[in-house]
Amino acid sequence: DKYLSGLSRSKKTFGDRLRALSNNFHGIDDELLEEIMILMLESDVGIHTAQKLVDQFEKEGKNIKNYDSMEDYLISILYDFYDPESDPQIRYNEDGPTVILMVGVNGAGKTTTSAKLIEYYKEQGKSVAVAAADTFRAGAIDQIATWAQRLDVPCIKGKQGQDPSSVLVDACRYAKENDIDILIADTAGRLQNKTNLMKELSKMNRVCEKEIPGAPQEVWLVLDATTGQNGISQAKEFLEATNVTGIILTKMDGTAKGGVVMAIRDLLHLPVRFLGLGEKPADLRPFDLNAYLIGITK
Ligand code: GDP
């Protein structure tokens, strides 16, 4: 299936090696734990999270007797560690448009992911519009407007340099007047000036709420999985600047660093909502922990 094949590159290091460990399994000993540790570090789980996981592996490892349960054991430790049941559902507005703010640094894949979300929600039969609220990066407005045209959804845009909040106000009003279910707002990805970013994001939040009570329902931070642990530091800066509600991990098709999912969970305490598996609008999958774990262990 596409989900698994998209993850195939990350599976080669993490999954195949986990399997090799399973094949040679002869009990939980220091050697095995060390191999698990190296494996985690190489797939960019990060030292902090890797250590916690290895402790868990050691603690629970006493019940392991054969190869089959070795795999189950790995999956169950990772599953319990992630604990998907503790995640809130995505908040959808029952009484009007749901506004989703997209944030993240330039190059992470924010605009492409916005296009993917347009496609995703259209497929679900929702009416979708997009706000080109990245008025800072040259070309950003055209880029999202082109996607909107191709995917046949309205794009509310301003001019480069315009206050992004005023674009958002227009977009929210448009969404209300035209029975739009999902409004995706592509915002600017500036991190260099954190005070500005904070001010800009809080203003965007404020104007959305004023137009549509409860909006934005979701604020999704787009992270490039290939940046591994650097992505985590970026994320922390955004978390300080605004109320991020979920993570979208892009470029999972081109990385051996899939373990970053575990680090995100451990260090940012946020749900991973979607994975990006390519450059096309269809290359987006809702994050499914079971599929992900099977992908990395099979
Ligand atoms: P933005 O600056 O954050 O809006 O980033 P863009 O959406 O322009 O994406 C930057 C580059 O990453 C583009 O070349 C995209 O095609 C590419 N990209 C985005 N998401 C993915 C993904 O999931 N997989 C791959 N392979 N490339 C991606």
CSV table of C-alpha atoms and ligand atoms in Angstrom, one decimal:
chain,number,residue,atom,x,y,z
A,1,ASP,CA,0.0,0.0,0.0
A,2,LYS,CA,1.1,3.5,-0.7
A,3,TYR,CA,1.3,4.5,2.9
A,4,LEU,CA,3.9,1.8,3.6
A,5,SER,CA,5.8,2.1,0.3
A,6,GLY,CA,6.1,5.9,0.9
A,7,LEU,CA,7.7,5.1,4.2
A,8,SER,CA,10.0,2.5,2.6
A,9,ARG,CA,13.1,4.6,2.8
A,10,SER,CA,12.8,5.2,6.5
A,11,LYS,CA,12.0,1.5,6.9
A,12,LYS,CA,15.3,0.5,5.5
A,13,THR,CA,17.3,1.8,8.3
A,14,PHE,CA,14.9,1.6,11.2
A,15,GLY,CA,12.7,-1.3,10.2
A,16,ASP,CA,15.1,-3.6,8.4
A,17,ARG,CA,17.6,-3.3,11.2
A,18,LEU,CA,14.9,-3.9,13.8
A,19,ARG,CA,14.1,-7.0,12.0
A,20,ALA,CA,17.7,-8.0,11.8
A,21,LEU,CA,17.8,-7.6,15.5
A,22,SER,CA,14.7,-9.8,15.8
A,23,ASN,CA,16.3,-12.5,13.6
A,24,ASN,CA,19.4,-12.7,15.8
A,25,PHE,CA,17.4,-12.4,19.0
A,26,HIS,CA,18.9,-14.4,21.8
A,27,GLY,CA,17.5,-12.6,24.8
A,28,ILE,CA,17.6,-9.1,26.3
A,29,ASP,CA,21.1,-8.3,27.1
A,30,ASP,CA,23.3,-5.2,27.1
A,31,GLU,CA,24.4,-5.9,23.6
A,32,LEU,CA,20.8,-5.9,22.3
A,33,LEU,CA,19.9,-2.8,24.2
A,34,GLU,CA,22.9,-1.0,22.8
A,35,GLU,CA,22.0,-2.0,19.3
A,36,ILE,CA,18.5,-0.7,19.9
A,37,MET,CA,20.0,2.5,21.2
A,38,ILE,CA,22.2,3.0,18.1
A,39,LEU,CA,19.3,2.2,15.8
A,40,MET,CA,17.1,4.8,17.5
A,41,LEU,CA,19.9,7.4,17.3
A,42,GLU,CA,20.5,6.7,13.6
A,43,SER,CA,16.8,7.1,12.8
A,44,ASP,CA,16.9,10.5,14.7
A,45,VAL,CA,14.9,9.6,17.7
A,46,GLY,CA,17.3,11.8,19.7
A,47,ILE,CA,19.4,10.9,22.7
A,48,HIS,CA,16.8,12.0,25.3
A,49,THR,CA,13.9,10.1,23.9
A,50,ALA,CA,16.1,7.1,22.8
A,51,GLN,CA,17.3,6.7,26.4
A,52,LYS,CA,13.7,6.7,27.7
A,53,LEU,CA,12.7,4.1,25.2
A,54,VAL,CA,15.7,1.8,25.8
A,55,ASP,CA,14.8,2.0,29.6
A,56,GLN,CA,11.3,0.8,28.7
A,57,PHE,CA,12.7,-1.9,26.4
A,58,GLU,CA,14.9,-3.1,29.3
A,59,LYS,CA,12.1,-3.0,31.8
A,60,GLU,CA,9.5,-4.9,29.7
A,61,GLY,CA,12.0,-7.1,28.0
A,62,LYS,CA,11.9,-9.9,30.6
A,63,ASN,CA,8.7,-11.4,29.0
A,64,ILE,CA,10.3,-11.9,25.6
A,65,LYS,CA,10.9,-15.5,24.5
A,66,ASN,CA,11.0,-15.8,20.8
A,67,TYR,CA,11.3,-13.9,17.5
A,68,ASP,CA,7.6,-13.3,17.0
A,69,SER,CA,7.0,-11.7,20.3
A,70,MET,CA,10.2,-9.7,19.8
A,71,GLU,CA,8.4,-7.7,17.0
A,72,ASP,CA,5.2,-7.4,19.0
A,73,TYR,CA,7.3,-6.3,21.9
A,74,LEU,CA,9.0,-3.5,19.9
A,75,ILE,CA,5.7,-2.4,18.6
A,76,SER,CA,4.0,-2.4,21.9
A,77,ILE,CA,6.7,-0.4,23.6
A,78,LEU,CA,6.6,2.2,20.9
A,79,TYR,CA,2.8,2.2,20.9
A,80,ASP,CA,2.5,2.7,24.6
A,81,PHE,CA,5.2,5.4,24.5
A,82,TYR,CA,3.3,7.3,21.9
A,83,ASP,CA,-0.1,6.7,23.6
A,84,PRO,CA,-2.4,7.8,20.8
A,85,GLU,CA,-5.5,7.4,22.9
A,86,SER,CA,-4.4,10.5,24.9
A,87,ASP,CA,-4.8,12.7,21.7
A,88,PRO,CA,-7.7,15.0,21.4
A,89,GLN,CA,-9.7,14.7,18.2
A,90,ILE,CA,-9.2,17.4,15.5
A,91,ARG,CA,-11.6,20.2,16.3
A,92,TYR,CA,-14.1,20.9,13.6
A,93,ASN,CA,-16.5,23.8,13.8
A,94,GLU,CA,-20.1,22.4,13.7
A,95,ASP,CA,-21.6,25.9,13.2
A,96,GLY,CA,-19.6,27.4,10.4
A,97,PRO,CA,-16.2,27.3,8.8
A,98,THR,CA,-13.3,25.5,10.5
A,99,VAL,CA,-10.2,27.6,10.2
A,100,ILE,CA,-6.8,25.9,10.1
A,101,LEU,CA,-3.7,28.0,10.4
A,102,MET,CA,-0.6,26.6,8.8
A,103,VAL,CA,2.6,27.6,10.4
A,104,GLY,CA,6.3,26.6,10.0
A,105,VAL,CA,9.6,27.8,8.6
A,106,ASN,CA,10.1,28.5,4.9
A,107,GLY,CA,11.0,25.4,3.0
A,108,ALA,CA,9.3,23.0,5.4
A,109,GLY,CA,6.6,22.3,2.9
A,110,LYS,CA,3.8,24.5,4.3
A,111,THR,CA,2.4,25.6,1.0
A,112,THR,CA,2.6,22.2,-0.6
A,113,THR,CA,0.9,20.8,2.5
A,114,SER,CA,-1.9,23.4,2.3
A,115,ALA,CA,-2.5,22.1,-1.3
A,116,LYS,CA,-2.5,18.6,0.0
A,117,LEU,CA,-5.1,19.5,2.7
A,118,ILE,CA,-7.3,21.1,0.0
A,119,GLU,CA,-7.3,17.9,-1.9
A,120,TYR,CA,-7.8,15.8,1.3
A,121,TYR,CA,-10.9,17.7,2.5
A,122,LYS,CA,-12.3,18.0,-1.0
A,123,GLU,CA,-12.1,14.2,-1.3
A,124,GLN,CA,-14.2,14.1,1.9
A,125,GLY,CA,-16.8,16.1,0.2
A,126,LYS,CA,-16.1,19.4,2.1
A,127,SER,CA,-16.2,22.8,0.6
A,128,VAL,CA,-12.7,24.3,0.9
A,129,ALA,CA,-11.1,27.7,0.5
A,130,VAL,CA,-7.6,28.9,1.1
A,131,ALA,CA,-6.2,32.2,2.4
A,132,ALA,CA,-2.9,33.3,1.0
A,133,ALA,CA,-1.8,34.9,4.2
A,134,ASP,CA,1.9,34.4,3.6
A,135,THR,CA,2.3,38.0,2.3
A,136,PHE,CA,6.0,38.0,3.3
A,137,ARG,CA,7.8,35.5,1.1
A,138,ALA,CA,8.1,36.5,-2.5
A,139,GLY,CA,6.2,34.2,-4.7
A,140,ALA,CA,4.2,32.6,-1.8
A,141,ILE,CA,0.9,34.1,-2.9
A,142,ASP,CA,1.3,33.0,-6.5
A,143,GLN,CA,2.3,29.5,-5.4
A,144,ILE,CA,-0.8,28.9,-3.3
A,145,ALA,CA,-3.0,30.7,-5.7
A,146,THR,CA,-1.8,28.4,-8.5
A,147,TRP,CA,-2.6,25.3,-6.4
A,148,ALA,CA,-6.0,26.7,-5.6
A,149,GLN,CA,-6.7,27.2,-9.2
A,150,ARG,CA,-5.5,23.7,-10.2
A,151,LEU,CA,-7.6,22.1,-7.4
A,152,ASP,CA,-10.5,24.4,-8.2
A,153,VAL,CA,-11.1,26.1,-4.9
A,154,PRO,CA,-11.3,29.8,-4.1
A,155,CYS,CA,-8.2,31.6,-2.9
A,156,ILE,CA,-8.5,34.8,-0.9
A,157,LYS,CA,-5.4,36.8,-1.3
A,158,GLY,CA,-3.9,40.2,-0.6
A,159,LYS,CA,-0.8,41.8,-2.0
A,160,GLN,CA,2.8,41.1,-1.0
A,161,GLY,CA,3.7,43.0,2.1
A,162,GLN,CA,0.0,43.5,3.2
A,163,ASP,CA,-0.9,42.7,6.8
A,164,PRO,CA,-1.7,39.0,6.7
A,165,SER,CA,-4.4,39.5,9.3
A,166,SER,CA,-6.4,41.7,6.9
A,167,VAL,CA,-6.2,38.8,4.3
A,168,LEU,CA,-7.5,36.5,7.0
A,169,VAL,CA,-10.4,38.8,7.9
A,170,ASP,CA,-11.4,38.8,4.2
A,171,ALA,CA,-11.0,35.0,4.0
A,172,CYS,CA,-13.1,34.4,7.1
A,173,ARG,CA,-15.9,36.6,5.8
A,174,TYR,CA,-15.8,34.9,2.5
A,175,ALA,CA,-15.9,31.5,4.2
A,176,LYS,CA,-19.0,32.5,6.2
A,177,GLU,CA,-20.8,34.0,3.3
A,178,ASN,CA,-20.1,31.1,1.0
A,179,ASP,CA,-20.7,28.1,3.3
A,180,ILE,CA,-17.1,27.0,3.3
A,181,ASP,CA,-16.5,24.1,5.6
A,182,ILE,CA,-12.7,24.3,5.8
A,183,LEU,CA,-10.6,27.4,5.4
A,184,ILE,CA,-6.9,26.7,5.2
A,185,ALA,CA,-4.6,29.7,5.9
A,186,ASP,CA,-1.1,29.6,4.6
A,187,THR,CA,0.9,32.0,6.8
A,188,ALA,CA,4.4,33.4,6.7
A,189,GLY,CA,7.3,31.3,8.1
A,190,ARG,CA,9.5,33.8,9.8
A,191,LEU,CA,11.5,32.7,12.8
A,192,GLN,CA,14.3,35.3,12.6
A,193,ASN,CA,12.3,37.8,14.5
A,194,LYS,CA,10.5,36.0,17.2
A,195,THR,CA,8.7,39.1,18.7
A,196,ASN,CA,7.3,39.9,15.3
A,197,LEU,CA,6.2,36.4,14.7
A,198,MET,CA,4.5,36.2,18.0
A,199,LYS,CA,2.7,39.5,17.5
A,200,GLU,CA,1.7,38.5,14.0
A,201,LEU,CA,0.4,35.1,15.0
A,202,SER,CA,-1.5,36.5,18.0
A,203,LYS,CA,-3.1,39.1,15.8
A,204,MET,CA,-4.1,36.4,13.3
A,205,ASN,CA,-5.6,34.3,16.1
A,206,ARG,CA,-7.5,37.4,17.4
A,207,VAL,CA,-9.0,38.4,14.1
A,208,CYS,CA,-10.1,34.8,13.3
A,209,GLU,CA,-11.8,34.5,16.6
A,210,LYS,CA,-13.6,37.8,16.1
A,211,GLU,CA,-14.9,36.8,12.7
A,212,ILE,CA,-15.7,33.1,13.6
A,213,PRO,CA,-16.1,32.2,17.3
A,214,GLY,CA,-13.6,29.5,18.3
A,215,ALA,CA,-11.5,30.0,15.2
A,216,PRO,CA,-8.8,29.1,14.4
A,217,GLN,CA,-9.9,25.6,15.5
A,218,GLU,CA,-6.5,24.1,14.6
A,219,VAL,CA,-3.0,25.5,14.3
A,220,TRP,CA,-0.8,23.0,12.5
A,221,LEU,CA,3.0,23.3,12.5
A,222,VAL,CA,4.6,21.9,9.4
A,223,LEU,CA,8.0,20.3,10.0
A,224,ASP,CA,10.5,18.8,7.5
A,225,ALA,CA,11.3,15.3,8.8
A,226,THR,CA,14.7,15.4,7.0
A,227,THR,CA,15.9,18.1,9.4
A,228,GLY,CA,15.5,15.6,12.3
A,229,GLN,CA,16.4,17.0,15.6
A,230,ASN,CA,16.8,20.5,14.2
A,231,GLY,CA,13.1,20.4,13.4
A,232,ILE,CA,12.4,19.9,17.1
A,233,SER,CA,14.3,23.1,18.1
A,234,GLN,CA,12.4,25.0,15.4
A,235,ALA,CA,9.2,23.6,16.7
A,236,LYS,CA,9.9,24.7,20.2
A,237,GLU,CA,10.3,28.3,19.0
A,238,PHE,CA,6.9,28.2,17.3
A,239,LEU,CA,5.3,26.6,20.4
A,240,GLU,CA,6.6,29.6,22.4
A,241,ALA,CA,5.0,32.0,19.8
A,242,THR,CA,1.6,30.4,19.5
A,243,ASN,CA,-0.8,27.7,20.5
A,244,VAL,CA,0.1,24.9,18.1
A,245,THR,CA,-2.4,22.1,18.2
A,246,GLY,CA,-0.8,19.5,15.9
A,247,ILE,CA,2.2,18.6,13.7
A,248,ILE,CA,2.4,17.7,10.1
A,249,LEU,CA,5.6,15.9,9.2
A,250,THR,CA,6.7,16.4,5.6
A,251,LYS,CA,9.2,14.6,3.4
A,252,MET,CA,8.8,11.3,5.1
A,253,ASP,CA,9.3,9.8,1.7
A,254,GLY,CA,12.9,10.9,1.5
A,255,THR,CA,14.3,10.3,5.0
A,256,ALA,CA,15.8,7.7,7.2
A,257,LYS,CA,14.9,9.8,10.1
A,258,GLY,CA,11.4,8.6,10.7
A,259,GLY,CA,12.1,8.1,14.4
A,260,VAL,CA,11.6,11.8,14.8
A,261,VAL,CA,7.9,11.0,15.3
A,262,MET,CA,8.8,9.6,18.7
A,263,ALA,CA,10.9,12.6,19.6
A,264,ILE,CA,8.1,14.9,18.6
A,265,ARG,CA,5.7,13.1,20.9
A,266,ASP,CA,8.1,13.0,23.8
A,267,LEU,CA,9.4,16.5,23.6
A,268,LEU,CA,6.6,18.5,22.2
A,269,HIS,CA,3.6,16.5,23.5
A,270,LEU,CA,1.6,17.2,20.4
A,271,PRO,CA,-0.3,14.9,18.1
A,272,VAL,CA,1.2,14.2,14.7
A,273,ARG,CA,-1.8,14.7,12.4
A,274,PHE,CA,-0.6,14.0,8.9
A,275,LEU,CA,2.5,12.7,7.1
A,276,GLY,CA,3.7,14.2,3.8
A,277,LEU,CA,5.0,11.5,1.4
A,278,GLY,CA,5.8,13.4,-1.8
A,279,GLU,CA,5.3,16.6,-3.7
A,280,LYS,CA,1.9,16.0,-5.2
A,281,PRO,CA,-1.5,17.0,-3.6
A,282,ALA,CA,-2.4,13.3,-3.1
A,283,ASP,CA,0.8,12.6,-1.2
A,284,LEU,CA,-0.7,13.1,2.3
A,285,ARG,CA,-1.8,10.5,4.8
A,286,PRO,CA,-3.5,11.0,8.1
A,287,PHE,CA,-1.1,9.8,10.7
A,288,ASP,CA,-1.9,6.3,11.8
A,289,LEU,CA,0.3,5.0,14.6
A,290,ASN,CA,-0.3,1.4,13.8
A,291,ALA,CA,0.4,1.8,10.1
A,292,TYR,CA,3.5,3.8,11.0
A,293,LEU,CA,4.8,1.2,13.4
A,294,ILE,CA,4.1,-1.7,11.0
A,295,GLY,CA,5.9,0.4,8.4
A,296,ILE,CA,9.0,0.8,10.4
A,297,THR,CA,9.1,-2.8,11.8
A,298,LYS,CA,8.0,-4.8,8.8
B,1,GDP,P1,7.1,26.3,2.3
B,1,GDP,O1,8.2,27.3,2.1
B,1,GDP,O2,7.1,25.8,3.7
B,1,GDP,O3,5.8,26.8,1.8
B,1,GDP,O4,7.6,25.0,1.4
B,1,GDP,P2,7.0,24.5,0.0
B,1,GDP,O5,5.6,24.0,0.2
B,1,GDP,O6,7.3,25.4,-1.0
B,1,GDP,O7,8.0,23.2,-0.1
B,1,GDP,C1,9.4,23.2,-0.2
B,1,GDP,C2,9.8,22.1,-1.1
B,1,GDP,O8,9.6,20.8,-0.5
B,1,GDP,C3,9.1,22.0,-2.4
B,1,GDP,O9,10.0,21.6,-3.4
B,1,GDP,C4,8.1,20.9,-2.2
B,1,GDP,O10,7.8,20.2,-3.4
B,1,GDP,C5,8.9,20.0,-1.3
B,1,GDP,N1,8.0,19.1,-0.5
B,1,GDP,C6,7.0,19.5,0.4
B,1,GDP,N2,6.4,18.5,1.0
B,1,GDP,C7,7.1,17.4,0.6
B,1,GDP,C8,7.0,15.9,0.9
B,1,GDP,O11,6.2,15.5,1.7
B,1,GDP,N3,7.9,15.1,0.2
B,1,GDP,C9,8.8,15.6,-0.7
B,1,GDP,N4,9.6,14.7,-1.3
B,1,GDP,N5,8.9,16.9,-1.0
B,1,GDP,C10,8.1,17.8,-0.4
